[in-house]
PDB file of C-alpha atoms in Angstrom:
ATOM      1  CA  MET A 178      25.951  51.166  25.618  1.00  0.00           C
ATOM      2  CA  LYS A 179      22.181  50.903  25.958  1.00  0.00           C
ATOM      3  CA  THR A 180      19.160  52.955  26.929  1.00  0.00           C
ATOM      4  CA  GLU A 181      17.294  51.541  29.906  1.00  0.00           C
ATOM      5  CA  VAL A 182      13.553  52.029  30.330  1.00  0.00           C
ATOM      6  CA  SER A 183      12.056  52.377  33.827  1.00  0.00           C
ATOM      7  CA  GLU A 184       8.577  53.411  34.934  1.00  0.00           C
ATOM      8  CA  ILE A 185       9.205  56.076  37.608  1.00  0.00           C
ATOM      9  CA  ALA A 186       5.540  57.042  38.132  1.00  0.00           C
ATOM     10  CA  ASP A 187       2.254  55.868  36.695  1.00  0.00           C
ATOM     11  CA  ARG A 188       2.819  55.649  32.902  1.00  0.00           C
ATOM     12  CA  ILE A 189       5.866  57.917  33.084  1.00  0.00           C
ATOM     13  CA  TYR A 190       9.033  56.324  31.749  1.00  0.00           C
ATOM     14  CA  ARG A 191      12.675  57.275  32.256  1.00  0.00           C
ATOM     15  CA  LEU A 192      14.848  56.535  29.216  1.00  0.00           C
ATOM     16  CA  SER A 193      18.379  56.500  30.587  1.00  0.00           C
ATOM     17  CA  THR A 194      21.703  56.178  28.761  1.00  0.00           C
ATOM     18  CA  PHE A 195      24.890  56.021  30.830  1.00  0.00           C
ATOM     19  CA  LEU A 196      28.040  57.366  29.158  1.00  0.00           C
ATOM     20  CA  PRO A 197      31.052  56.220  31.231  1.00  0.00           C
ATOM     21  CA  ALA A 198      33.528  58.504  29.435  1.00  0.00           C
ATOM     22  CA  VAL A 199      31.738  61.746  30.408  1.00  0.00           C
ATOM     23  CA  GLY A 200      32.932  63.461  33.578  1.00  0.00           C
ATOM     24  CA  PRO A 201      35.020  61.905  36.345  1.00  0.00           C
ATOM     25  CA  THR A 202      32.721  58.912  36.978  1.00  0.00           C
ATOM     26  CA  GLY A 203      30.398  58.846  33.956  1.00  0.00           C
ATOM     27  CA  PHE A 204      27.119  60.627  33.346  1.00  0.00           C
ATOM     28  CA  THR A 205      23.487  59.648  32.800  1.00  0.00           C
ATOM     29  CA  PHE A 206      21.469  61.292  30.043  1.00  0.00           C
ATOM     30  CA  ASN A 207      17.739  60.889  30.650  1.00  0.00           C
ATOM     31  CA  GLN A 208      14.689  61.544  28.524  1.00  0.00           C
ATOM     32  CA  PHE A 209      11.142  60.966  29.710  1.00  0.00           C
ATOM     33  CA  LEU A 210       8.058  59.593  27.997  1.00  0.00           C
ATOM     34  CA  ILE A 211       4.607  60.427  29.339  1.00  0.00           C
ATOM     35  CA  ASP A 212       2.259  57.739  28.050  1.00  0.00           C
ATOM     36  CA  ALA A 213      -1.258  59.080  27.632  1.00  0.00           C
ATOM     37  CA  ASP A 214      -3.918  59.358  24.955  1.00  0.00           C
ATOM     38  CA  GLU A 215      -1.559  61.900  23.379  1.00  0.00           C
ATOM     39  CA  PRO A 216       1.939  60.872  24.533  1.00  0.00           C
ATOM     40  CA  LEU A 217       4.650  63.469  25.164  1.00  0.00           C
ATOM     41  CA  LEU A 218       8.450  63.155  25.041  1.00  0.00           C
ATOM     42  CA  PHE A 219      10.494  65.464  27.279  1.00  0.00           C
ATOM     43  CA  HIS A 220      14.007  66.019  25.902  1.00  0.00           C
ATOM     44  CA  TYR A 221      15.161  64.833  22.495  1.00  0.00           C
ATOM     45  CA  GLY A 222      18.689  63.719  23.390  1.00  0.00           C
ATOM     46  CA  GLN A 223      21.802  64.012  21.263  1.00  0.00           C
ATOM     47  CA  ARG A 224      21.580  63.071  17.605  1.00  0.00           C
ATOM     48  CA  SER A 225      24.113  60.281  18.147  1.00  0.00           C
ATOM     49  CA  LEU A 226      21.845  58.666  20.765  1.00  0.00           C
ATOM     50  CA  PHE A 227      18.662  58.814  18.684  1.00  0.00           C
ATOM     51  CA  PRO A 228      18.784  55.142  17.560  1.00  0.00           C
ATOM     52  CA  LEU A 229      19.046  53.967  21.166  1.00  0.00           C
ATOM     53  CA  ILE A 230      16.449  56.349  22.596  1.00  0.00           C
ATOM     54  CA  SER A 231      13.908  55.855  19.801  1.00  0.00           C
ATOM     55  CA  ALA A 232      14.189  52.082  20.230  1.00  0.00           C
ATOM     56  CA  ALA A 233      13.505  52.572  23.939  1.00  0.00           C
ATOM     57  CA  VAL A 234      10.398  54.629  23.187  1.00  0.00           C
ATOM     58  CA  LYS A 235       9.225  51.974  20.703  1.00  0.00           C
ATOM     59  CA  SER A 236       9.351  49.418  23.504  1.00  0.00           C
ATOM     60  CA  VAL A 237       6.549  51.395  25.189  1.00  0.00           C
ATOM     61  CA  ILE A 238       4.534  52.950  22.327  1.00  0.00           C
ATOM     62  CA  PRO A 239       4.705  53.061  18.524  1.00  0.00           C
ATOM     63  CA  LEU A 240       6.522  56.195  17.376  1.00  0.00           C
ATOM     64  CA  GLU A 241       3.506  56.985  15.191  1.00  0.00           C
ATOM     65  CA  LYS A 242       1.496  57.541  18.391  1.00  0.00           C
ATOM     66  CA  LEU A 243       3.817  60.227  19.783  1.00  0.00           C
ATOM     67  CA  ARG A 244       1.840  63.483  19.744  1.00  0.00           C
ATOM     68  CA  TRP A 245       3.950  66.089  21.568  1.00  0.00           C
ATOM     69  CA  THR A 246       7.647  66.770  22.080  1.00  0.00           C
ATOM     70  CA  THR A 247       9.403  69.388  24.157  1.00  0.00           C
ATOM     71  CA  CYS A 248      12.610  70.143  26.044  1.00  0.00           C
ATOM     72  CA  SER A 249      13.868  72.516  28.706  1.00  0.00           C
ATOM     73  CA  HIS A 250      16.209  74.633  26.574  1.00  0.00           C
ATOM     74  CA  VAL A 251      18.383  74.546  23.474  1.00  0.00           C
ATOM     75  CA  GLU A 252      21.484  72.440  24.087  1.00  0.00           C
ATOM     76  CA  ALA A 253      22.763  69.276  22.401  1.00  0.00           C
ATOM     77  CA  ASP A 254      21.541  66.788  25.019  1.00  0.00           C
ATOM     78  CA  GLU A 255      18.174  68.515  25.341  1.00  0.00           C
ATOM     79  CA  SER A 256      17.398  69.306  21.700  1.00  0.00           C
ATOM     80  CA  GLY A 257      20.025  67.784  19.385  1.00  0.00           C
ATOM     81  CA  ALA A 258      17.794  65.071  17.875  1.00  0.00           C
ATOM     82  CA  LEU A 259      14.778  67.383  17.426  1.00  0.00           C
ATOM     83  CA  ASN A 260      14.312  66.835  13.705  1.00  0.00           C
ATOM     84  CA  GLN A 261      15.104  63.126  13.842  1.00  0.00           C
ATOM     85  CA  TRP A 262      12.152  62.756  16.200  1.00  0.00           C
ATOM     86  CA  LEU A 263       9.891  64.842  13.982  1.00  0.00           C
ATOM     87  CA  ALA A 264      10.812  62.678  10.984  1.00  0.00           C
ATOM     88  CA  ALA A 265      10.167  59.456  12.892  1.00  0.00           C
ATOM     89  CA  ALA A 266       6.949  60.614  14.577  1.00  0.00           C
ATOM     90  CA  PRO A 267       4.732  62.204  11.892  1.00  0.00           C
ATOM     91  CA  ARG A 268       1.976  63.243  14.353  1.00  0.00           C
ATOM     92  CA  ALA A 269       4.317  64.913  16.841  1.00  0.00           C
ATOM     93  CA  THR A 270       4.166  68.680  17.373  1.00  0.00           C
ATOM     94  CA  PRO A 271       7.104  70.392  19.104  1.00  0.00           C
ATOM     95  CA  VAL A 272       6.085  72.748  21.901  1.00  0.00           C
ATOM     96  CA  HIS A 273       8.006  75.268  23.974  1.00  0.00           C
ATOM     97  CA  GLY A 274       7.605  78.571  25.748  1.00  0.00           C
ATOM     98  CA  GLN A 275       7.301  81.844  23.853  1.00  0.00           C
ATOM     99  CA  VAL A 276      10.976  82.784  24.183  1.00  0.00           C
ATOM    100  CA  GLY A 277      12.196  79.380  23.008  1.00  0.00           C
ATOM    101  CA  CYS A 278       9.887  79.426  19.994  1.00  0.00           C
ATOM    102  CA  ASN A 279      11.029  82.942  19.131  1.00  0.00           C
ATOM    103  CA  ILE A 280      14.789  82.538  19.482  1.00  0.00           C
ATOM    104  CA  TRP A 281      15.424  79.037  18.103  1.00  0.00           C
ATOM    105  CA  LEU A 282      12.614  76.503  17.731  1.00  0.00           C
ATOM    106  CA  ARG A 283      10.735  78.078  14.814  1.00  0.00           C
ATOM    107  CA  ASP A 284      13.975  78.300  12.847  1.00  0.00           C
ATOM    108  CA  MET A 285      15.456  74.939  13.807  1.00  0.00           C
ATOM    109  CA  ALA A 286      12.405  72.667  13.753  1.00  0.00           C
ATOM    110  CA  ASP A 287      11.271  71.052  10.513  1.00  0.00           C
ATOM    111  CA  ARG A 288       7.674  71.355  11.748  1.00  0.00           C
ATOM    112  CA  GLU A 289       5.875  74.460  13.029  1.00  0.00           C
ATOM    113  CA  PRO A 290       5.944  74.502  16.835  1.00  0.00           C
ATOM    114  CA  SER A 291       3.142  75.331  19.215  1.00  0.00           C
ATOM    115  CA  VAL A 292       3.687  78.011  21.880  1.00  0.00           C
ATOM    116  CA  LEU A 293       2.888  77.292  25.525  1.00  0.00           C
ATOM    117  CA  ALA A 294       2.297  80.269  27.779  1.00  0.00           C
ATOM    118  CA  ASN A 295       3.754  80.315  31.267  1.00  0.00           C
ATOM    119  CA  ASP A 296       1.555  78.099  33.490  1.00  0.00           C
ATOM    120  CA  GLU A 297      -0.405  76.789  30.513  1.00  0.00           C
ATOM    121  CA  VAL A 298      -1.644  73.211  30.859  1.00  0.00           C
ATOM    122  CA  LEU A 299      -1.483  70.741  27.993  1.00  0.00           C
ATOM    123  CA  ASP A 300      -4.153  68.055  28.405  1.00  0.00           C
ATOM    124  CA  LEU A 301      -2.692  64.800  27.092  1.00  0.00           C
ATOM    125  CA  GLY A 302      -5.765  62.724  27.897  1.00  0.00           C
ATOM    126  CA  GLY A 303      -5.222  60.961  31.217  1.00  0.00           C
ATOM    127  CA  LYS A 304      -2.212  63.163  32.005  1.00  0.00           C
ATOM    128  CA  ARG A 305      -1.929  66.934  32.391  1.00  0.00           C
ATOM    129  CA  VAL A 306       1.357  68.745  31.748  1.00  0.00           C
ATOM    130  CA  ARG A 307       1.934  72.306  32.980  1.00  0.00           C
ATOM    131  CA  TRP A 308       4.649  74.394  31.279  1.00  0.00           C
ATOM    132  CA  LEU A 309       6.602  76.730  33.585  1.00  0.00           C
ATOM    133  CA  ASP A 310       8.938  79.435  32.288  1.00  0.00           C
ATOM    134  CA  THR A 311      12.185  79.326  34.312  1.00  0.00           C
ATOM    135  CA  PRO A 312      14.558  81.737  32.521  1.00  0.00           C
ATOM    136  CA  HIS A 313      18.231  80.992  33.368  1.00  0.00           C
ATOM    137  CA  VAL A 314      17.170  78.163  35.709  1.00  0.00           C
ATOM    138  CA  PRO A 315      19.038  75.915  35.191  1.00  0.00           C
ATOM    139  CA  HIS A 316      20.470  78.032  32.355  1.00  0.00           C
ATOM    140  CA  ASN A 317      19.605  79.776  29.087  1.00  0.00           C
ATOM    141  CA  TRP A 318      17.011  82.491  28.522  1.00  0.00           C
ATOM    142  CA  ASP A 319      14.521  80.059  26.975  1.00  0.00           C
ATOM    143  CA  ALA A 320      14.581  77.615  29.908  1.00  0.00           C
ATOM    144  CA  GLY A 321      11.408  76.015  31.159  1.00  0.00           C
ATOM    145  CA  VAL A 322      10.334  72.852  32.949  1.00  0.00           C
ATOM    146  CA  ILE A 323       7.163  70.779  32.959  1.00  0.00           C
ATOM    147  CA  TYR A 324       5.032  69.408  35.788  1.00  0.00           C
ATOM    148  CA  GLU A 325       2.704  66.449  35.356  1.00  0.00           C
ATOM    149  CA  GLU A 326      -0.210  67.189  37.646  1.00  0.00           C
ATOM    150  CA  THR A 327      -1.862  63.773  38.056  1.00  0.00           C
ATOM    151  CA  THR A 328       1.299  62.092  39.372  1.00  0.00           C
ATOM    152  CA  GLY A 329       2.993  65.104  40.984  1.00  0.00           C
ATOM    153  CA  THR A 330       6.072  64.676  38.781  1.00  0.00           C
ATOM    154  CA  LEU A 331       8.382  67.635  38.149  1.00  0.00           C
ATOM    155  CA  PHE A 332      10.721  67.241  35.174  1.00  0.00           C
ATOM    156  CA  SER A 333      13.595  69.323  36.496  1.00  0.00           C
ATOM    157  CA  SER A 334      15.986  69.401  33.520  1.00  0.00           C
ATOM    158  CA  ASP A 335      19.564  70.023  34.753  1.00  0.00           C
ATOM    159  CA  LEU A 336      18.544  70.902  38.309  1.00  0.00           C
ATOM    160  CA  PHE A 337      20.026  68.423  40.829  1.00  0.00           C
ATOM    161  CA  THR A 338      22.570  67.138  38.305  1.00  0.00           C
ATOM    162  CA  GLN A 339      24.983  64.529  39.673  1.00  0.00           C
ATOM    163  CA  PHE A 340      27.838  62.508  38.218  1.00  0.00           C
ATOM    164  CA  GLY A 341      28.089  58.746  38.049  1.00  0.00           C
ATOM    165  CA  PRO A 342      25.725  55.879  37.312  1.00  0.00           C
ATOM    166  CA  ALA A 343      22.284  56.128  38.864  1.00  0.00           C
ATOM    167  CA  THR A 344      19.453  53.811  39.803  1.00  0.00           C
ATOM    168  CA  PRO A 345      16.096  54.639  38.166  1.00  0.00           C
ATOM    169  CA  THR A 346      14.720  56.082  41.425  1.00  0.00           C
ATOM    170  CA  THR A 347      16.077  57.071  44.804  1.00  0.00           C
ATOM    171  CA  GLU A 348      14.776  58.256  48.155  1.00  0.00           C
ATOM    172  CA  SER A 349      18.246  59.434  49.170  1.00  0.00           C
ATOM    173  CA  GLU A 350      19.157  63.081  49.624  1.00  0.00           C
ATOM    174  CA  ILE A 351      19.840  64.799  46.279  1.00  0.00           C
ATOM    175  CA  VAL A 352      20.738  68.359  47.303  1.00  0.00           C
ATOM    176  CA  GLY A 353      24.278  67.679  48.521  1.00  0.00           C
ATOM    177  CA  PRO A 354      25.343  65.804  45.359  1.00  0.00           C
ATOM    178  CA  ALA A 355      23.798  68.556  43.220  1.00  0.00           C
ATOM    179  CA  ILE A 356      25.726  71.298  45.028  1.00  0.00           C
ATOM    180  CA  ALA A 357      28.962  69.303  44.741  1.00  0.00           C
ATOM    181  CA  THR A 358      28.450  68.780  41.010  1.00  0.00           C
ATOM    182  CA  GLU A 359      27.657  72.445  40.388  1.00  0.00           C
ATOM    183  CA  LYS A 360      30.784  73.500  42.267  1.00  0.00           C
ATOM    184  CA  ALA A 361      32.869  71.221  40.046  1.00  0.00           C
ATOM    185  CA  VAL A 362      31.087  72.267  36.850  1.00  0.00           C
ATOM    186  CA  PRO A 363      29.493  75.712  37.403  1.00  0.00           C
ATOM    187  CA  TYR A 364      26.628  75.451  34.931  1.00  0.00           C
ATOM    188  CA  MET A 365      24.067  77.430  36.964  1.00  0.00           C
ATOM    189  CA  PRO A 366      24.071  81.241  36.577  1.00  0.00           C
ATOM    190  CA  VAL A 367      23.047  82.620  39.970  1.00  0.00           C
ATOM    191  CA  THR A 368      20.815  85.658  39.523  1.00  0.00           C
ATOM    192  CA  LYS A 369      18.017  87.363  41.434  1.00  0.00           C
ATOM    193  CA  LEU A 370      15.627  85.035  39.578  1.00  0.00           C
ATOM    194  CA  THR A 371      17.191  81.828  40.894  1.00  0.00           C
ATOM    195  CA  GLU A 372      15.811  81.723  44.432  1.00  0.00           C
ATOM    196  CA  PRO A 373      12.208  82.784  43.640  1.00  0.00           C
ATOM    197  CA  THR A 374      12.070  80.411  40.685  1.00  0.00           C
ATOM    198  CA  LEU A 375      13.116  77.462  42.832  1.00  0.00           C
ATOM    199  CA  ARG A 376      10.641  78.449  45.560  1.00  0.00           C
ATOM    200  CA  ARG A 377       7.904  78.639  42.946  1.00  0.00           C
ATOM    201  CA  LEU A 378       8.728  75.076  41.887  1.00  0.00           C
ATOM    202  CA  ALA A 379       8.764  74.007  45.539  1.00  0.00           C
ATOM    203  CA  GLY A 380       5.222  75.355  45.813  1.00  0.00           C
ATOM    204  CA  LEU A 381       4.091  72.606  43.435  1.00  0.00           C
ATOM    205  CA  LYS A 382       5.019  70.056  46.141  1.00  0.00           C
ATOM    206  CA  PRO A 383       6.187  67.382  43.708  1.00  0.00           C
ATOM    207  CA  THR A 384       6.412  63.817  44.972  1.00  0.00           C
ATOM    208  CA  THR A 385       8.716  62.793  42.108  1.00  0.00           C
ATOM    209  CA  ILE A 386      11.524  64.905  40.634  1.00  0.00           C
ATOM    210  CA  ALA A 387      12.681  63.518  37.289  1.00  0.00           C
ATOM    211  CA  LEU A 388      16.362  64.444  36.961  1.00  0.00           C
ATOM    212  CA  MET A 389      17.935  64.638  33.530  1.00  0.00           C
ATOM    213  CA  HIS A 390      21.315  63.626  34.934  1.00  0.00           C
ATOM    214  CA  GLY A 391      20.835  61.263  37.863  1.00  0.00           C
ATOM    215  CA  PRO A 392      18.102  59.167  39.463  1.00  0.00           C
ATOM    216  CA  SER A 393      14.492  60.235  39.780  1.00  0.00           C
ATOM    217  CA  PHE A 394      13.862  61.380  43.341  1.00  0.00           C
ATOM    218  CA  LYS A 395      10.866  60.004  45.228  1.00  0.00           C
ATOM    219  CA  GLY A 396       9.936  61.925  48.340  1.00  0.00           C
ATOM    220  CA  ASP A 397       9.496  65.479  49.605  1.00  0.00           C
ATOM    221  CA  GLY A 398      10.289  67.442  46.455  1.00  0.00           C
ATOM    222  CA  ALA A 399       9.298  70.726  48.087  1.00  0.00           C
ATOM    223  CA  ALA A 400      11.945  70.278  50.780  1.00  0.00           C
ATOM    224  CA  ALA A 401      14.639  69.463  48.221  1.00  0.00           C
ATOM    225  CA  LEU A 402      13.794  72.492  46.079  1.00  0.00           C
ATOM    226  CA  THR A 403      13.608  74.759  49.135  1.00  0.00           C
ATOM    227  CA  ALA A 404      17.048  73.598  50.289  1.00  0.00           C
ATOM    228  CA  LEU A 405      18.461  74.283  46.834  1.00  0.00           C
ATOM    229  CA  ALA A 406      16.831  77.745  46.868  1.00  0.00           C
ATOM    230  CA  ASP A 407      18.397  78.442  50.278  1.00  0.00           C
ATOM    231  CA  HIS A 408      21.814  77.447  48.933  1.00  0.00           C
ATOM    232  CA  TYR A 409      21.622  79.809  45.965  1.00  0.00           C
ATOM    233  CA  ARG A 410      20.197  82.617  48.130  1.00  0.00           C
ATOM    234  CA  ASP A 411      23.192  82.340  50.439  1.00  0.00           C
ATOM    235  CA  ARG A 412      25.603  82.092  47.538  1.00  0.00           C
ATOM    236  CA  LEU A 413      24.223  85.217  45.878  1.00  0.00           C
ATOM    237  CA  ALA A 414      24.376  87.108  49.184  1.00  0.00           C
ATOM    238  CA  ALA A 415      28.008  86.110  49.609  1.00  0.00           C
TER     239      ALA A 415
END
């Protein structure tokens, strides 16, 4: 087992670990490093994977340089290694939305977190990350995603999840596999917030969608997000 490092956009790195025993055909667990004057890590990974993932980050930057860390929501593969990262990266500050800071991060983190308001931009120096509150999309009240503005990269968390091994990037259609996966493992609570949240993300017109479980999609991100919004609209109506 190893963590593979791939540059999916300018100075944005996918740190991917494939676990063949998870699910019917294996499962990729991806974290992402945004290399900038003040680098940011999106998703901490499970505690058991920390040695592999931290070694992957060290192949790009020294851990002492890491300045910011965040994740979509509280769950083992998103936030399990939170405090291992804070111990290894003494300059890193954990950030999250207001709800996440209130309901878990302040209590669980060994370092005081910083709150990001909905639509607030964090200037990393050479890269700009926008935090977007997305409650219950893909799941959990504290959910949020980030959008890197200079490269048009949306870090979509569990949206578009698919089983099996995955190449670092793809231009193939990702909506069908995502719908099939969600039917097999219904992780997405469909509410009245689902469709408008996905259409809001489509309005960003991302050119790269960085999947946590699967390849990073290169292409018309707005079309993919709109198709997913249409699917959940129809499902809720039914």
